[in-house]
PDB file of C-alpha atoms in Angstrom:
ATOM      1  CA  MET A   1      -2.425  10.548  -7.135  1.00  0.00           C
ATOM      2  CA  LEU A   2      -3.993  13.409  -5.197  1.00  0.00           C
ATOM      3  CA  VAL A   3      -5.442  11.159  -2.528  1.00  0.00           C
ATOM      4  CA  PHE A   4      -2.197   9.262  -2.190  1.00  0.00           C
ATOM      5  CA  ASP A   5      -0.243  12.519  -1.988  1.00  0.00           C
ATOM      6  CA  PHE A   6      -2.545  13.611   0.845  1.00  0.00           C
ATOM      7  CA  LEU A   7      -1.920  10.350   2.724  1.00  0.00           C
ATOM      8  CA  VAL A   8       1.820  10.833   2.442  1.00  0.00           C
ATOM      9  CA  ALA A   9       1.571  14.477   3.556  1.00  0.00           C
ATOM     10  CA  ALA A  10      -0.553  13.454   6.547  1.00  0.00           C
ATOM     11  CA  GLN A  11       1.926  10.759   7.577  1.00  0.00           C
ATOM     12  CA  GLN A  12       4.828  13.215   7.204  1.00  0.00           C
ATOM     13  CA  ALA A  13       3.062  15.863   9.303  1.00  0.00           C
ATOM     14  CA  VAL A  14       2.335  13.399  12.096  1.00  0.00           C
ATOM     15  CA  SER A  15       5.930  12.123  12.028  1.00  0.00           C
ATOM     16  CA  GLU A  16       7.312  15.665  12.203  1.00  0.00           C
ATOM     17  CA  ARG A  17       4.974  16.527  15.075  1.00  0.00           C
ATOM     18  CA  SER A  18       6.110  13.419  16.953  1.00  0.00           C
ATOM     19  CA  GLU A  19       9.762  14.405  16.508  1.00  0.00           C
ATOM     20  CA  VAL A  20       9.107  17.830  18.039  1.00  0.00           C
ATOM     21  CA  HIS A  21       6.927  16.409  20.826  1.00  0.00           C
ATOM     22  CA  ALA A  22       8.803  13.197  21.586  1.00  0.00           C
ATOM     23  CA  ASP A  23       7.133  13.017  25.008  1.00  0.00           C
ATOM     24  CA  GLU A  24       3.716  12.668  23.309  1.00  0.00           C
ATOM     25  CA  PRO A  25       4.329  10.784  20.049  1.00  0.00           C
ATOM     26  CA  VAL A  26       1.473  10.153  17.631  1.00  0.00           C
ATOM     27  CA  LYS A  27       1.690   7.181  15.274  1.00  0.00           C
ATOM     28  CA  MET A  28      -0.863   7.055  12.472  1.00  0.00           C
ATOM     29  CA  ARG A  29      -1.727   3.845  10.594  1.00  0.00           C
ATOM     30  CA  ILE A  30      -2.846   4.327   6.983  1.00  0.00           C
ATOM     31  CA  GLY A  31      -4.430   1.810   4.632  1.00  0.00           C
ATOM     32  CA  HIS A  32      -5.207   2.661   1.011  1.00  0.00           C
ATOM     33  CA  HIS A  33      -7.323   0.875  -1.596  1.00  0.00           C
ATOM     34  CA  THR A  34      -9.105   2.043  -4.707  1.00  0.00           C
ATOM     35  CA  GLY A  35     -12.600   1.449  -5.994  1.00  0.00           C
ATOM     36  CA  GLU A  36     -16.081   2.882  -6.052  1.00  0.00           C
ATOM     37  CA  PRO A  37     -17.534   3.246  -2.562  1.00  0.00           C
ATOM     38  CA  ILE A  38     -21.248   3.206  -1.962  1.00  0.00           C
ATOM     39  CA  LYS A  39     -22.277   6.660  -0.739  1.00  0.00           C
ATOM     40  CA  GLU A  40     -25.447   7.182   1.215  1.00  0.00           C
ATOM     41  CA  ALA A  41     -26.531   9.835   3.709  1.00  0.00           C
ATOM     42  CA  GLY A  42     -23.038  11.318   3.933  1.00  0.00           C
ATOM     43  CA  ASP A  43     -21.401   7.954   4.640  1.00  0.00           C
ATOM     44  CA  SER A  44     -19.249   5.708   2.463  1.00  0.00           C
ATOM     45  CA  TYR A  45     -19.161   1.932   2.648  1.00  0.00           C
ATOM     46  CA  GLY A  46     -18.679  -1.135   0.509  1.00  0.00           C
ATOM     47  CA  GLN A  47     -15.860  -3.485  -0.470  1.00  0.00           C
ATOM     48  CA  SER A  48     -13.344  -0.735  -1.292  1.00  0.00           C
ATOM     49  CA  VAL A  49     -13.889   0.944   2.085  1.00  0.00           C
ATOM     50  CA  ILE A  50     -13.608  -2.394   3.906  1.00  0.00           C
ATOM     51  CA  MET A  51     -10.321  -3.188   2.159  1.00  0.00           C
ATOM     52  CA  ALA A  52      -8.856   0.219   3.064  1.00  0.00           C
ATOM     53  CA  ALA A  53      -9.955  -0.230   6.681  1.00  0.00           C
ATOM     54  CA  ARG A  54      -8.487  -3.748   6.875  1.00  0.00           C
ATOM     55  CA  SER A  55      -5.217  -2.471   5.421  1.00  0.00           C
ATOM     56  CA  ALA A  56      -5.080   0.294   8.039  1.00  0.00           C
ATOM     57  CA  GLY A  57      -5.828  -2.273  10.728  1.00  0.00           C
ATOM     58  CA  GLU A  58      -2.796  -4.305   9.659  1.00  0.00           C
ATOM     59  CA  ALA A  59      -0.449  -1.298   9.645  1.00  0.00           C
ATOM     60  CA  ILE A  60       1.726  -0.363  12.570  1.00  0.00           C
ATOM     61  CA  GLY A  61       2.099   3.247  13.680  1.00  0.00           C
ATOM     62  CA  GLY A  62       3.853   5.389  11.095  1.00  0.00           C
ATOM     63  CA  GLU A  63       3.150   2.989   8.240  1.00  0.00           C
ATOM     64  CA  ILE A  64       1.230   3.252   4.958  1.00  0.00           C
ATOM     65  CA  LEU A  65      -0.085  -0.015   3.518  1.00  0.00           C
ATOM     66  CA  VAL A  66      -1.620  -0.254   0.055  1.00  0.00           C
ATOM     67  CA  SER A  67      -3.675  -3.018  -1.489  1.00  0.00           C
ATOM     68  CA  ALA A  68      -2.358  -5.176  -4.319  1.00  0.00           C
ATOM     69  CA  LEU A  69      -4.665  -3.259  -6.668  1.00  0.00           C
ATOM     70  CA  VAL A  70      -3.158   0.116  -5.707  1.00  0.00           C
ATOM     71  CA  LYS A  71       0.350  -1.316  -6.068  1.00  0.00           C
ATOM     72  CA  GLY A  72      -0.524  -2.700  -9.494  1.00  0.00           C
ATOM     73  CA  LEU A  73      -2.004   0.580 -10.691  1.00  0.00           C
ATOM     74  CA  THR A  74       0.946   2.675  -9.507  1.00  0.00           C
ATOM     75  CA  GLU A  75       4.012   0.513 -10.098  1.00  0.00           C
ATOM     76  CA  GLY A  76       4.393   1.638 -13.712  1.00  0.00           C
ATOM     77  CA  LEU A  77       4.700   5.256 -12.549  1.00  0.00           C
ATOM     78  CA  GLY A  78       7.969   4.580 -10.765  1.00  0.00           C
ATOM     79  CA  ASP A  79       7.192   6.973  -7.910  1.00  0.00           C
ATOM     80  CA  ILE A  80       6.142   4.562  -5.184  1.00  0.00           C
ATOM     81  CA  ASP A  81       8.448   1.904  -3.820  1.00  0.00           C
ATOM     82  CA  CYS A  82       6.655  -0.906  -2.055  1.00  0.00           C
ATOM     83  CA  GLY A  83       8.505  -2.995   0.462  1.00  0.00           C
ATOM     84  CA  GLN A  84       7.260  -5.947   2.447  1.00  0.00           C
ATOM     85  CA  VAL A  85       4.195  -7.848   1.320  1.00  0.00           C
ATOM     86  CA  ARG A  86       1.763  -9.229   3.900  1.00  0.00           C
ATOM     87  CA  GLU A  87      -1.068 -11.699   3.558  1.00  0.00           C
ATOM     88  CA  VAL A  88      -4.094 -10.387   5.435  1.00  0.00           C
ATOM     89  CA  ALA A  89      -7.359 -12.063   6.324  1.00  0.00           C
ATOM     90  CA  LEU A  90     -10.376 -10.023   5.373  1.00  0.00           C
ATOM     91  CA  LYS A  91     -12.912 -10.609   8.117  1.00  0.00           C
ATOM     92  CA  VAL A  92     -15.945  -9.300   6.252  1.00  0.00           C
ATOM     93  CA  LEU A  93     -14.748 -10.333   2.795  1.00  0.00           C
ATOM     94  CA  ALA A  94     -14.022 -13.962   1.968  1.00  0.00           C
ATOM     95  CA  GLY A  95     -10.417 -15.047   1.682  1.00  0.00           C
ATOM     96  CA  MET A  96      -7.016 -13.462   1.943  1.00  0.00           C
ATOM     97  CA  ASP A  97      -5.446 -10.523   0.167  1.00  0.00           C
ATOM     98  CA  ARG A  98      -2.034  -8.926  -0.026  1.00  0.00           C
ATOM     99  CA  VAL A  99      -1.055  -5.501   1.239  1.00  0.00           C
ATOM    100  CA  TYR A 100       2.253  -3.764   0.625  1.00  0.00           C
ATOM    101  CA  GLN A 101       4.203  -1.392   2.824  1.00  0.00           C
ATOM    102  CA  VAL A 102       5.047   1.886   1.099  1.00  0.00           C
ATOM    103  CA  ASP A 103       8.734   2.613   1.543  1.00  0.00           C
ATOM    104  CA  PRO A 104       9.096   5.879   3.505  1.00  0.00           C
ATOM    105  CA  ILE A 105      11.740   7.033   0.998  1.00  0.00           C
ATOM    106  CA  SER A 106       8.906   7.258  -1.558  1.00  0.00           C
ATOM    107  CA  TRP A 107       7.168   9.861   0.602  1.00  0.00           C
ATOM    108  CA  THR A 108       9.494  12.677  -0.454  1.00  0.00           C
ATOM    109  CA  ILE A 109       9.267  11.714  -4.128  1.00  0.00           C
ATOM    110  CA  LEU A 110       5.475  12.018  -4.078  1.00  0.00           C
ATOM    111  CA  ARG A 111       5.541  15.611  -2.830  1.00  0.00           C
ATOM    112  CA  ARG A 112       6.204  16.875  -6.369  1.00  0.00           C
ATOM    113  CA  TYR A 113       2.600  16.219  -7.535  1.00  0.00           C
TER     114      TYR A 113
END
């Protein structure tokens, strides 16, 4: 949950900054997936990285989207509420997959970790 907690904290910080500086709002799009990336020469790539990037690409500013795998792994914890589901085409990967919007109300719950 540490990585997810960081994503939530980052989204909260950007949102708070945008409230203070309404004339120059920043809207961050976050996509999250889990898996073993391939690491080489200080870079990470592979299917898990592609899925996270595609999820981020589907998000709108101020939104966190998680893959179906992340949702499945976390739903038993009861800390993350997922809202809308979206079918997304994975350009590099074959087929379609689902991503879920993380309900912003969940963001404050996650801060306890």
